[in-house]
């Protein structure tokens, strides 16, 4: 406990043209494992400060766009190398402010940097094509140019991964970026921006801090060329409306209600281990968390018993304790919301087969800990089967045929990730063709690779994917070039 208490005390405000300014209203963050411990002391950005960050970002972007692409790539890579050298400091900030186990926070740093390095490598790839012309002596090209100033707003669940998913491609493709991290976990993004000073030109990466009003001021600023947002559907809708006023390009990455379909397997233990991992990483506070287990009825009893046993065995505790597999939920409101969802499930007829209660590990009685919870007897119409829970809760729903399972996969508002366990090729291809999700996994939970498109369908997302080659469609705009040569 003393090692934890000795750390933290992050103090940041608005980053304007490479200088931290701390004048606005004060706000604080707290360690979710022991909420009496204040972790961060911050200053909210005023409207005037948001405008100053935007002006600096606009000026910096014009110069950055003239830097040759491969030179920009080298500068971005130097920035990423600096972050890699500070892995431990960044990981500890994530655990302290957000709560996830330190090993997972270190994993988040490693994975974020793999993804960012992949995006930096995109600087060397073609950004256009040669096209045939109707006319002789004419060379036609399509080329992509930097979009301009990117406004980015991120949630609290991945304090490094989500900001880096926006910062790395924005810079690589010649843009500047102004980021508003979540008011619950700003330390990590502030550390990142601080480490960028002296490597990136001043003004290229700006930080504004605060809640919805600051996000609104950022999105509606006239110098914004494109808006990238990750967070809840409700906020995504309101940002989409705001951005429409200036016709800025928009990319939204929203929630999920991700199923795993267990149809047949020759290794049920391995399959259940994957399901539990997919459900409990980051205490289930993951847009791609598995939250529904759809199981062929003949396997249901074994699957329910195996999941319950595994979930009861999970060690829940302080993220700085090496034995901890899942940490606290990130904030009190999240704990209350998850508990209310479980109670609602029971009221609608579900049975609690594991967990279902708040936990108070020794020494951390006031932390926001929740037991991994398995709900059985869930039917497709129940709220727990339809709405995002964003906590360590799994619901089991039996089915008879793969077509019935596919209807259940698709009959929700979301379409982010969907997983299938089967060795039957007809079932596998039926699933690939008809499961409506941006990311499909066969015999794999929902773990992604750093070079693959990260994208959602339906209410899970709008616009180009954030990772992968398609992200150039958001971070650049296309121009058609007609070039007459000779007479
Ligand atoms: P949230 O929508 O409450 O907040 C996200 C960010 O938006 C925060 O920085 C917040 O300050 C800001 N914000 C809130 N209201 C705003 C407004 N009116 N205008 C401008 N900015 C505003 O989301 P959250 O609770 O922080 O995060 C959890 C949600 O994020 C979940 O729904 C989860 O599924 C989603 N998420 C999605 C992905 C993905 O890639 N699809 C990844 C992570 C999280």
mmCIF file of N, CA and C in Angstrom, residues 333-458:
data_model
loop_
_atom_site.group_PDB
_atom_site.id
_atom_site.type_symbol
_atom_site.label_atom_id
_atom_site.label_comp_id
_atom_site.label_asym_id
_atom_site.label_seq_id
_atom_site.Cartn_x
_atom_site.Cartn_y
_atom_site.Cartn_z
ATOM 1 N N UNK A 333 -19.464 5.070 -10.206
ATOM 2 C CA UNK A 333 -20.654 5.040 -11.066
ATOM 3 C C UNK A 333 -20.674 3.760 -11.900
ATOM 4 N N UNK A 334 -19.487 3.293 -12.280
ATOM 5 C CA UNK A 334 -19.413 2.085 -13.100
ATOM 6 C C UNK A 334 -19.804 0.867 -12.254
ATOM 7 N N UNK A 335 -19.324 0.827 -11.013
ATOM 8 C CA UNK A 335 -19.675 -0.271 -10.105
ATOM 9 C C UNK A 335 -21.191 -0.303 -9.884
ATOM 10 N N UNK A 336 -21.762 0.873 -9.666
ATOM 11 C CA UNK A 336 -23.206 0.938 -9.418
ATOM 12 C C UNK A 336 -23.995 0.521 -10.657
ATOM 13 N N UNK A 337 -23.501 0.928 -11.823
ATOM 14 C CA UNK A 337 -24.205 0.592 -13.066
ATOM 15 C C UNK A 337 -24.165 -0.926 -13.296
ATOM 16 N N UNK A 338 -22.999 -1.519 -13.086
ATOM 17 C CA UNK A 338 -22.860 -2.960 -13.332
ATOM 18 C C UNK A 338 -23.738 -3.737 -12.351
ATOM 19 N N UNK A 339 -23.731 -3.330 -11.080
ATOM 20 C CA UNK A 339 -24.585 -3.995 -10.083
ATOM 21 C C UNK A 339 -26.067 -3.863 -10.443
ATOM 22 N N UNK A 340 -26.440 -2.685 -10.899
ATOM 23 C CA UNK A 340 -27.853 -2.456 -11.267
ATOM 24 C C UNK A 340 -28.234 -3.348 -12.451
ATOM 25 N N UNK A 341 -27.302 -3.532 -13.392
ATOM 26 C CA UNK A 341 -27.589 -4.403 -14.547
ATOM 27 C C UNK A 341 -27.792 -5.847 -14.080
ATOM 28 N N UNK A 342 -26.958 -6.304 -13.144
ATOM 29 C CA UNK A 342 -27.084 -7.681 -12.649
ATOM 30 C C UNK A 342 -28.432 -7.832 -11.933
ATOM 31 N N UNK A 343 -28.784 -6.858 -11.099
ATOM 32 C CA UNK A 343 -30.075 -6.912 -10.383
ATOM 33 C C UNK A 343 -31.239 -6.935 -11.375
ATOM 34 N N UNK A 344 -31.098 -6.149 -12.423
ATOM 35 C CA UNK A 344 -32.136 -6.105 -13.453
ATOM 36 C C UNK A 344 -32.258 -7.473 -14.133
ATOM 37 N N UNK A 345 -31.105 -8.121 -14.386
ATOM 38 C CA UNK A 345 -31.127 -9.455 -14.996
ATOM 39 C C UNK A 345 -31.880 -10.451 -14.118
ATOM 40 N N UNK A 346 -31.603 -10.388 -12.816
ATOM 41 C CA UNK A 346 -32.271 -11.304 -11.877
ATOM 42 C C UNK A 346 -33.777 -11.006 -11.847
ATOM 43 N N UNK A 347 -34.109 -9.713 -11.828
ATOM 44 C CA UNK A 347 -35.534 -9.334 -11.804
ATOM 45 C C UNK A 347 -36.252 -9.825 -13.057
ATOM 46 N N UNK A 348 -35.519 -9.932 -14.159
ATOM 47 C CA UNK A 348 -36.144 -10.388 -15.415
ATOM 48 C C UNK A 348 -36.052 -11.912 -15.577
ATOM 49 N N UNK A 349 -35.502 -12.615 -14.556
ATOM 50 C CA UNK A 349 -35.565 -14.076 -14.585
ATOM 51 C C UNK A 349 -34.235 -14.812 -14.718
ATOM 52 N N UNK A 350 -33.104 -14.099 -14.761
ATOM 53 C CA UNK A 350 -31.801 -14.779 -14.856
ATOM 54 C C UNK A 350 -31.394 -15.329 -13.481
ATOM 55 N N UNK A 351 -30.528 -16.364 -13.501
ATOM 56 C CA UNK A 351 -29.988 -16.939 -12.258
ATOM 57 C C UNK A 351 -28.517 -16.555 -12.137
ATOM 58 N N UNK A 352 -28.083 -16.180 -10.936
ATOM 59 C CA UNK A 352 -26.656 -15.911 -10.722
ATOM 60 C C UNK A 352 -25.966 -17.241 -10.449
ATOM 61 N N UNK A 353 -25.038 -17.646 -11.315
ATOM 62 C CA UNK A 353 -24.328 -18.922 -11.140
ATOM 63 C C UNK A 353 -22.911 -18.728 -10.612
ATOM 64 N N UNK A 354 -22.428 -17.498 -10.604
ATOM 65 C CA UNK A 354 -21.149 -17.160 -9.953
ATOM 66 C C UNK A 354 -21.185 -15.671 -9.680
ATOM 67 N N UNK A 355 -20.522 -15.252 -8.596
ATOM 68 C CA UNK A 355 -20.375 -13.823 -8.296
ATOM 69 C C UNK A 355 -21.687 -13.156 -7.960
ATOM 70 N N UNK A 356 -21.875 -11.973 -8.557
ATOM 71 C CA UNK A 356 -23.121 -11.242 -8.331
ATOM 72 C C UNK A 356 -23.028 -10.252 -7.207
ATOM 73 N N UNK A 357 -21.829 -10.158 -6.570
ATOM 74 C CA UNK A 357 -21.767 -9.198 -5.468
ATOM 75 C C UNK A 357 -20.499 -8.356 -5.528
ATOM 76 N N UNK A 358 -20.533 -7.285 -4.747
ATOM 77 C CA UNK A 358 -19.389 -6.412 -4.592
ATOM 78 C C UNK A 358 -18.382 -7.120 -3.695
ATOM 79 N N UNK A 359 -17.078 -6.896 -3.875
ATOM 80 C CA UNK A 359 -16.054 -7.530 -3.034
ATOM 81 C C UNK A 359 -15.272 -6.466 -2.274
ATOM 82 N N UNK A 360 -14.680 -6.891 -1.139
ATOM 83 C CA UNK A 360 -13.880 -5.961 -0.341
ATOM 84 C C UNK A 360 -12.565 -6.660 0.036
ATOM 85 N N UNK A 361 -11.596 -6.724 -0.897
ATOM 86 C CA UNK A 361 -10.326 -7.401 -0.581
ATOM 87 C C UNK A 361 -9.642 -6.748 0.624
ATOM 88 N N UNK A 362 -8.876 -7.562 1.383
ATOM 89 C CA UNK A 362 -8.233 -7.065 2.607
ATOM 90 C C UNK A 362 -7.373 -5.840 2.291
ATOM 91 N N UNK A 363 -7.580 -4.775 3.065
ATOM 92 C CA UNK A 363 -6.794 -3.558 2.890
ATOM 93 C C UNK A 363 -7.380 -2.607 1.855
ATOM 94 N N UNK A 364 -8.394 -3.066 1.115
ATOM 95 C CA UNK A 364 -8.952 -2.234 0.042
ATOM 96 C C UNK A 364 -10.483 -2.255 0.094
ATOM 97 N N UNK A 365 -11.007 -2.191 1.312
ATOM 98 C CA UNK A 365 -12.450 -2.389 1.506
ATOM 99 C C UNK A 365 -13.294 -1.338 0.794
ATOM 100 N N UNK A 366 -12.748 -0.147 0.583
ATOM 101 C CA UNK A 366 -13.571 0.898 -0.039
ATOM 102 C C UNK A 366 -13.407 0.945 -1.565
ATOM 103 N N UNK A 367 -12.585 0.017 -2.125
ATOM 104 C CA UNK A 367 -12.366 0.006 -3.576
ATOM 105 C C UNK A 367 -13.595 -0.472 -4.332
ATOM 106 N N UNK A 368 -13.593 -0.242 -5.637
ATOM 107 C CA UNK A 368 -14.779 -0.534 -6.464
ATOM 108 C C UNK A 368 -14.699 -1.939 -7.067
ATOM 109 N N UNK A 369 -14.598 -2.947 -6.182
ATOM 110 C CA UNK A 369 -14.368 -4.316 -6.660
ATOM 111 C C UNK A 369 -15.684 -5.065 -6.865
ATOM 112 N N UNK A 370 -15.732 -5.829 -7.935
ATOM 113 C CA UNK A 370 -16.945 -6.579 -8.265
ATOM 114 C C UNK A 370 -16.537 -8.013 -8.586
ATOM 115 N N UNK A 371 -17.248 -8.985 -8.036
ATOM 116 C CA UNK A 371 -16.941 -10.389 -8.323
ATOM 117 C C UNK A 371 -17.306 -10.717 -9.765
ATOM 118 N N UNK A 372 -16.452 -11.488 -10.469
ATOM 119 C CA UNK A 372 -16.840 -11.951 -11.805
ATOM 120 C C UNK A 372 -18.174 -12.677 -11.713
ATOM 121 N N UNK A 373 -19.081 -12.322 -12.581
ATOM 122 C CA UNK A 373 -20.479 -12.752 -12.425
ATOM 123 C C UNK A 373 -20.970 -13.505 -13.654
ATOM 124 N N UNK A 374 -21.568 -14.685 -13.395
ATOM 125 C CA UNK A 374 -22.131 -15.482 -14.483
ATOM 126 C C UNK A 374 -23.640 -15.524 -14.320
ATOM 127 N N UNK A 375 -24.343 -15.093 -15.363
ATOM 128 C CA UNK A 375 -25.805 -15.145 -15.351
ATOM 129 C C UNK A 375 -26.258 -16.258 -16.294
ATOM 130 N N UNK A 376 -27.055 -17.199 -15.759
ATOM 131 C CA UNK A 376 -27.579 -18.293 -16.593
ATOM 132 C C UNK A 376 -29.096 -18.108 -16.744
ATOM 133 N N UNK A 377 -29.655 -18.894 -17.676
ATOM 134 C CA UNK A 377 -31.101 -18.774 -17.912
ATOM 135 C C UNK A 377 -31.468 -17.445 -18.538
ATOM 136 N N UNK A 378 -30.532 -16.847 -19.239
ATOM 137 C CA UNK A 378 -30.803 -15.541 -19.877
ATOM 138 C C UNK A 378 -31.508 -15.791 -21.209
ATOM 139 N N UNK A 379 -32.449 -14.942 -21.534
ATOM 140 C CA UNK A 379 -33.145 -15.057 -22.830
ATOM 141 C C UNK A 379 -32.869 -13.783 -23.652
ATOM 142 N N UNK A 380 -32.996 -13.864 -24.999
ATOM 143 C CA UNK A 380 -32.557 -12.754 -25.848
ATOM 144 C C UNK A 380 -33.240 -11.418 -25.577
ATOM 145 N N UNK A 381 -34.446 -11.421 -25.007
ATOM 146 C CA UNK A 381 -35.149 -10.153 -24.783
ATOM 147 C C UNK A 381 -34.705 -9.428 -23.518
ATOM 148 N N UNK A 382 -33.972 -10.100 -22.637
ATOM 149 C CA UNK A 382 -33.601 -9.457 -21.353
ATOM 150 C C UNK A 382 -32.613 -8.318 -21.598
ATOM 151 N N UNK A 383 -32.674 -7.320 -20.720
ATOM 152 C CA UNK A 383 -31.777 -6.164 -20.858
ATOM 153 C C UNK A 383 -30.316 -6.604 -20.818
ATOM 154 N N UNK A 384 -29.966 -7.568 -19.939
ATOM 155 C CA UNK A 384 -28.558 -7.991 -19.837
ATOM 156 C C UNK A 384 -28.070 -8.648 -21.125
ATOM 157 N N UNK A 385 -29.013 -9.115 -21.958
ATOM 158 C CA UNK A 385 -28.618 -9.744 -23.223
ATOM 159 C C UNK A 385 -28.550 -8.732 -24.360
ATOM 160 N N UNK A 386 -28.972 -7.497 -24.098
ATOM 161 C CA UNK A 386 -29.088 -6.523 -25.201
ATOM 162 C C UNK A 386 -28.189 -5.306 -25.013
ATOM 163 N N UNK A 387 -28.027 -4.871 -23.750
ATOM 164 C CA UNK A 387 -27.301 -3.610 -23.530
ATOM 165 C C UNK A 387 -25.880 -3.868 -23.069
ATOM 166 N N UNK A 388 -25.002 -2.928 -23.408
ATOM 167 C CA UNK A 388 -23.604 -3.052 -22.982
ATOM 168 C C UNK A 388 -23.532 -2.936 -21.457
ATOM 169 N N UNK A 389 -22.802 -3.840 -20.800
ATOM 170 C CA UNK A 389 -22.679 -3.785 -19.340
ATOM 171 C C UNK A 389 -21.354 -3.136 -18.945
ATOM 172 N N UNK A 390 -20.269 -3.455 -19.646
ATOM 173 C CA UNK A 390 -18.955 -2.850 -19.396
ATOM 174 C C UNK A 390 -18.462 -3.183 -17.995
ATOM 175 N N UNK A 391 -18.561 -4.469 -17.658
ATOM 176 C CA UNK A 391 -18.104 -4.956 -16.360
ATOM 177 C C UNK A 391 -17.876 -6.452 -16.467
ATOM 178 N N UNK A 392 -17.457 -7.108 -15.355
ATOM 179 C CA UNK A 392 -17.081 -8.525 -15.411
ATOM 180 C C UNK A 392 -18.294 -9.459 -15.349
ATOM 181 N N UNK A 393 -19.166 -9.332 -16.320
ATOM 182 C CA UNK A 393 -20.437 -10.077 -16.295
ATOM 183 C C UNK A 393 -20.630 -10.812 -17.624
ATOM 184 N N UNK A 394 -20.925 -12.105 -17.523
ATOM 185 C CA UNK A 394 -21.188 -12.929 -18.711
ATOM 186 C C UNK A 394 -22.594 -13.497 -18.607
ATOM 187 N N UNK A 395 -23.317 -13.484 -19.731
ATOM 188 C CA UNK A 395 -24.658 -14.088 -19.760
ATOM 189 C C UNK A 395 -24.636 -15.284 -20.692
ATOM 190 N N UNK A 396 -25.263 -16.385 -20.258
ATOM 191 C CA UNK A 396 -25.300 -17.598 -21.084
ATOM 192 C C UNK A 396 -26.698 -17.754 -21.690
ATOM 193 N N UNK A 397 -26.731 -17.943 -23.026
ATOM 194 C CA UNK A 397 -28.011 -18.117 -23.737
ATOM 195 C C UNK A 397 -27.908 -19.367 -24.618
ATOM 196 N N UNK A 398 -28.718 -20.393 -24.357
ATOM 197 C CA UNK A 398 -28.675 -21.593 -25.203
ATOM 198 C C UNK A 398 -29.414 -21.399 -26.526
ATOM 199 N N UNK A 399 -29.006 -22.179 -27.554
ATOM 200 C CA UNK A 399 -29.703 -22.162 -28.849
ATOM 201 C C UNK A 399 -29.733 -23.586 -29.399
ATOM 202 N N UNK A 400 -30.592 -23.781 -30.436
ATOM 203 C CA UNK A 400 -30.706 -25.116 -31.047
ATOM 204 C C UNK A 400 -29.877 -25.221 -32.323
ATOM 205 N N UNK A 401 -30.026 -24.244 -33.236
ATOM 206 C CA UNK A 401 -29.366 -24.343 -34.550
ATOM 207 C C UNK A 401 -28.469 -23.131 -34.766
ATOM 208 N N UNK A 402 -27.520 -23.268 -35.706
ATOM 209 C CA UNK A 402 -26.608 -22.150 -35.958
ATOM 210 C C UNK A 402 -27.379 -20.938 -36.498
ATOM 211 N N UNK A 403 -28.465 -21.171 -37.234
ATOM 212 C CA UNK A 403 -29.245 -20.018 -37.721
ATOM 213 C C UNK A 403 -29.914 -19.273 -36.571
ATOM 214 N N UNK A 404 -30.368 -20.029 -35.574
ATOM 215 C CA UNK A 404 -30.940 -19.362 -34.393
ATOM 216 C C UNK A 404 -29.840 -18.560 -33.682
ATOM 217 N N UNK A 405 -28.641 -19.161 -33.592
ATOM 218 C CA UNK A 405 -27.524 -18.441 -32.949
ATOM 219 C C UNK A 405 -27.205 -17.163 -33.724
ATOM 220 N N UNK A 406 -27.184 -17.234 -35.054
ATOM 221 C CA UNK A 406 -26.876 -16.045 -35.861
ATOM 222 C C UNK A 406 -27.917 -14.955 -35.667
ATOM 223 N N UNK A 407 -29.192 -15.355 -35.542
ATOM 224 C CA UNK A 407 -30.227 -14.348 -35.261
ATOM 225 C C UNK A 407 -29.926 -13.652 -33.932
ATOM 226 N N UNK A 408 -29.493 -14.439 -32.948
ATOM 227 C CA UNK A 408 -29.190 -13.838 -31.638
ATOM 228 C C UNK A 408 -27.940 -12.950 -31.721
ATOM 229 N N UNK A 409 -26.941 -13.387 -32.487
ATOM 230 C CA UNK A 409 -25.739 -12.565 -32.683
ATOM 231 C C UNK A 409 -26.146 -11.193 -33.228
ATOM 232 N N UNK A 410 -27.045 -11.219 -34.226
ATOM 233 C CA UNK A 410 -27.330 -9.991 -34.980
ATOM 234 C C UNK A 410 -28.456 -9.134 -34.401
ATOM 235 N N UNK A 411 -29.270 -9.717 -33.525
ATOM 236 C CA UNK A 411 -30.459 -9.006 -33.064
ATOM 237 C C UNK A 411 -30.155 -8.085 -31.878
ATOM 238 N N UNK A 412 -29.108 -7.284 -31.984
ATOM 239 C CA UNK A 412 -28.795 -6.248 -30.986
ATOM 240 C C UNK A 412 -28.372 -5.008 -31.775
ATOM 241 N N UNK A 413 -28.298 -3.863 -31.089
ATOM 242 C CA UNK A 413 -27.973 -2.624 -31.802
ATOM 243 C C UNK A 413 -26.508 -2.572 -32.251
ATOM 244 N N UNK A 414 -25.649 -3.405 -31.592
ATOM 245 C CA UNK A 414 -24.204 -3.306 -31.827
ATOM 246 C C UNK A 414 -23.705 -4.315 -32.859
ATOM 247 N N UNK A 415 -22.506 -4.088 -33.374
ATOM 248 C CA UNK A 415 -21.870 -5.031 -34.288
ATOM 249 C C UNK A 415 -20.361 -4.827 -34.263
ATOM 250 N N UNK A 416 -19.759 -5.069 -33.084
ATOM 251 C CA UNK A 416 -18.315 -4.813 -32.980
ATOM 252 C C UNK A 416 -17.527 -6.106 -33.209
ATOM 253 N N UNK A 417 -17.513 -7.017 -32.213
ATOM 254 C CA UNK A 417 -16.797 -8.284 -32.344
ATOM 255 C C UNK A 417 -17.777 -9.433 -32.209
ATOM 256 N N UNK A 418 -17.488 -10.542 -32.910
ATOM 257 C CA UNK A 418 -18.262 -11.768 -32.697
ATOM 258 C C UNK A 418 -17.324 -12.943 -32.880
ATOM 259 N N UNK A 419 -17.430 -13.937 -31.971
ATOM 260 C CA UNK A 419 -16.531 -15.095 -31.998
ATOM 261 C C UNK A 419 -17.337 -16.368 -32.165
ATOM 262 N N UNK A 420 -16.721 -17.331 -32.836
ATOM 263 C CA UNK A 420 -17.343 -18.647 -32.997
ATOM 264 C C UNK A 420 -16.333 -19.717 -32.648
ATOM 265 N N UNK A 421 -16.754 -20.716 -31.871
ATOM 266 C CA UNK A 421 -15.943 -21.913 -31.694
ATOM 267 C C UNK A 421 -16.626 -23.053 -32.423
ATOM 268 N N UNK A 422 -15.979 -23.541 -33.490
ATOM 269 C CA UNK A 422 -16.509 -24.670 -34.248
ATOM 270 C C UNK A 422 -15.416 -25.217 -35.151
ATOM 271 N N UNK A 423 -15.470 -26.515 -35.405
ATOM 272 C CA UNK A 423 -14.572 -27.123 -36.392
ATOM 273 C C UNK A 423 -15.344 -27.582 -37.614
ATOM 274 N N UNK A 424 -16.629 -27.203 -37.693
ATOM 275 C CA UNK A 424 -17.467 -27.607 -38.816
ATOM 276 C C UNK A 424 -17.392 -26.490 -39.876
ATOM 277 N N UNK A 425 -16.774 -26.785 -41.008
ATOM 278 C CA UNK A 425 -16.511 -25.745 -42.008
ATOM 279 C C UNK A 425 -17.794 -25.078 -42.514
ATOM 280 N N UNK A 426 -18.898 -25.846 -42.583
ATOM 281 C CA UNK A 426 -20.148 -25.218 -43.041
ATOM 282 C C UNK A 426 -20.611 -24.170 -42.031
ATOM 283 N N UNK A 427 -20.475 -24.505 -40.756
ATOM 284 C CA UNK A 427 -20.876 -23.562 -39.702
ATOM 285 C C UNK A 427 -19.949 -22.341 -39.720
ATOM 286 N N UNK A 428 -18.644 -22.601 -39.878
ATOM 287 C CA UNK A 428 -17.663 -21.506 -39.860
ATOM 288 C C UNK A 428 -17.969 -20.515 -40.978
ATOM 289 N N UNK A 429 -18.193 -21.011 -42.187
ATOM 290 C CA UNK A 429 -18.414 -20.086 -43.307
ATOM 291 C C UNK A 429 -19.764 -19.395 -43.226
ATOM 292 N N UNK A 430 -20.752 -20.090 -42.672
ATOM 293 C CA UNK A 430 -22.061 -19.460 -42.476
ATOM 294 C C UNK A 430 -21.919 -18.271 -41.508
ATOM 295 N N UNK A 431 -21.111 -18.499 -40.481
ATOM 296 C CA UNK A 431 -20.882 -17.449 -39.481
ATOM 297 C C UNK A 431 -20.132 -16.269 -40.122
ATOM 298 N N UNK A 432 -19.059 -16.561 -40.862
ATOM 299 C CA UNK A 432 -18.274 -15.477 -41.478
ATOM 300 C C UNK A 432 -19.163 -14.658 -42.417
ATOM 301 N N UNK A 433 -20.042 -15.346 -43.158
ATOM 302 C CA UNK A 433 -20.903 -14.635 -44.113
ATOM 303 C C UNK A 433 -22.023 -13.849 -43.433
ATOM 304 N N UNK A 434 -22.555 -14.343 -42.336
ATOM 305 C CA UNK A 434 -23.820 -13.773 -41.835
ATOM 306 C C UNK A 434 -23.757 -13.126 -40.454
ATOM 307 N N UNK A 435 -22.633 -13.232 -39.745
ATOM 308 C CA UNK A 435 -22.540 -12.530 -38.452
ATOM 309 C C UNK A 435 -22.196 -11.076 -38.747
ATOM 310 N N UNK A 436 -23.057 -10.165 -38.323
ATOM 311 C CA UNK A 436 -22.849 -8.753 -38.643
ATOM 312 C C UNK A 436 -22.028 -8.066 -37.559
ATOM 313 N N UNK A 437 -20.713 -8.162 -37.725
ATOM 314 C CA UNK A 437 -19.803 -7.502 -36.790
ATOM 315 C C UNK A 437 -18.572 -7.053 -37.571
ATOM 316 N N UNK A 438 -17.961 -5.978 -37.101
ATOM 317 C CA UNK A 438 -16.775 -5.463 -37.793
ATOM 318 C C UNK A 438 -15.579 -6.393 -37.656
ATOM 319 N N UNK A 439 -15.536 -7.153 -36.557
ATOM 320 C CA UNK A 439 -14.397 -8.057 -36.329
ATOM 321 C C UNK A 439 -14.932 -9.449 -35.984
ATOM 322 N N UNK A 440 -14.530 -10.436 -36.787
ATOM 323 C CA UNK A 440 -15.000 -11.814 -36.604
ATOM 324 C C UNK A 440 -13.832 -12.695 -36.194
ATOM 325 N N UNK A 441 -14.085 -13.567 -35.225
ATOM 326 C CA UNK A 441 -13.018 -14.432 -34.705
ATOM 327 C C UNK A 441 -13.503 -15.880 -34.729
ATOM 328 N N UNK A 442 -12.686 -16.766 -35.289
ATOM 329 C CA UNK A 442 -13.027 -18.186 -35.311
ATOM 330 C C UNK A 442 -12.038 -18.931 -34.414
ATOM 331 N N UNK A 443 -12.551 -19.643 -33.438
ATOM 332 C CA UNK A 443 -11.735 -20.385 -32.471
ATOM 333 C C UNK A 443 -10.713 -19.473 -31.787
ATOM 334 N N UNK A 444 -11.142 -18.269 -31.486
ATOM 335 C CA UNK A 444 -10.298 -17.235 -30.878
ATOM 336 C C UNK A 444 -11.273 -16.331 -30.143
ATOM 337 N N UNK A 445 -10.876 -15.849 -28.948
ATOM 338 C CA UNK A 445 -11.818 -14.917 -28.280
ATOM 339 C C UNK A 445 -11.883 -13.611 -29.082
ATOM 340 N N UNK A 446 -11.634 -12.447 -28.500
ATOM 341 C CA UNK A 446 -11.755 -11.250 -29.343
ATOM 342 C C UNK A 446 -10.423 -10.508 -29.423
ATOM 343 N N UNK A 447 -9.320 -11.246 -29.126
ATOM 344 C CA UNK A 447 -8.004 -10.596 -29.152
ATOM 345 C C UNK A 447 -7.659 -10.202 -30.589
ATOM 346 N N UNK A 448 -7.123 -8.989 -30.756
ATOM 347 C CA UNK A 448 -6.848 -8.458 -32.091
ATOM 348 C C UNK A 448 -5.335 -8.449 -32.370
ATOM 349 N N UNK A 449 -4.973 -8.178 -33.597
ATOM 350 C CA UNK A 449 -3.572 -7.968 -33.979
ATOM 351 C C UNK A 449 -3.384 -6.493 -34.343
ATOM 352 N N UNK A 450 -2.140 -5.988 -34.157
ATOM 353 C CA UNK A 450 -1.938 -4.534 -34.287
ATOM 354 C C UNK A 450 -1.942 -3.987 -35.707
ATOM 355 N N UNK A 451 -2.038 -4.854 -36.720
ATOM 356 C CA UNK A 451 -2.062 -4.347 -38.096
ATOM 357 C C UNK A 451 -3.416 -4.577 -38.767
ATOM 358 N N UNK A 452 -4.388 -5.080 -38.009
ATOM 359 C CA UNK A 452 -5.684 -5.429 -38.601
ATOM 360 C C UNK A 452 -6.666 -4.275 -38.431
ATOM 361 N N UNK A 453 -7.613 -4.131 -39.380
ATOM 362 C CA UNK A 453 -8.627 -3.080 -39.204
ATOM 363 C C UNK A 453 -9.372 -3.274 -37.884
ATOM 364 N N UNK A 454 -9.559 -2.195 -37.151
ATOM 365 C CA UNK A 454 -10.351 -2.219 -35.919
ATOM 366 C C UNK A 454 -11.596 -1.417 -36.227
ATOM 367 N N UNK A 455 -12.732 -2.104 -36.320
ATOM 368 C CA UNK A 455 -13.900 -1.420 -36.890
ATOM 369 C C UNK A 455 -15.198 -2.056 -36.414
ATOM 370 N N UNK A 456 -16.224 -1.233 -36.257
ATOM 371 C CA UNK A 456 -17.517 -1.748 -35.840
ATOM 372 C C UNK A 456 -18.598 -1.441 -36.857
ATOM 373 N N UNK A 457 -19.642 -2.277 -36.874
ATOM 374 C CA UNK A 457 -20.827 -2.041 -37.715
ATOM 375 C C UNK A 457 -21.957 -1.495 -36.837
ATOM 376 N N UNK A 458 -23.050 -1.128 -37.465
ATOM 377 C CA UNK A 458 -24.267 -0.684 -36.779
ATOM 378 C C UNK A 458 -23.921 0.404 -35.746
#
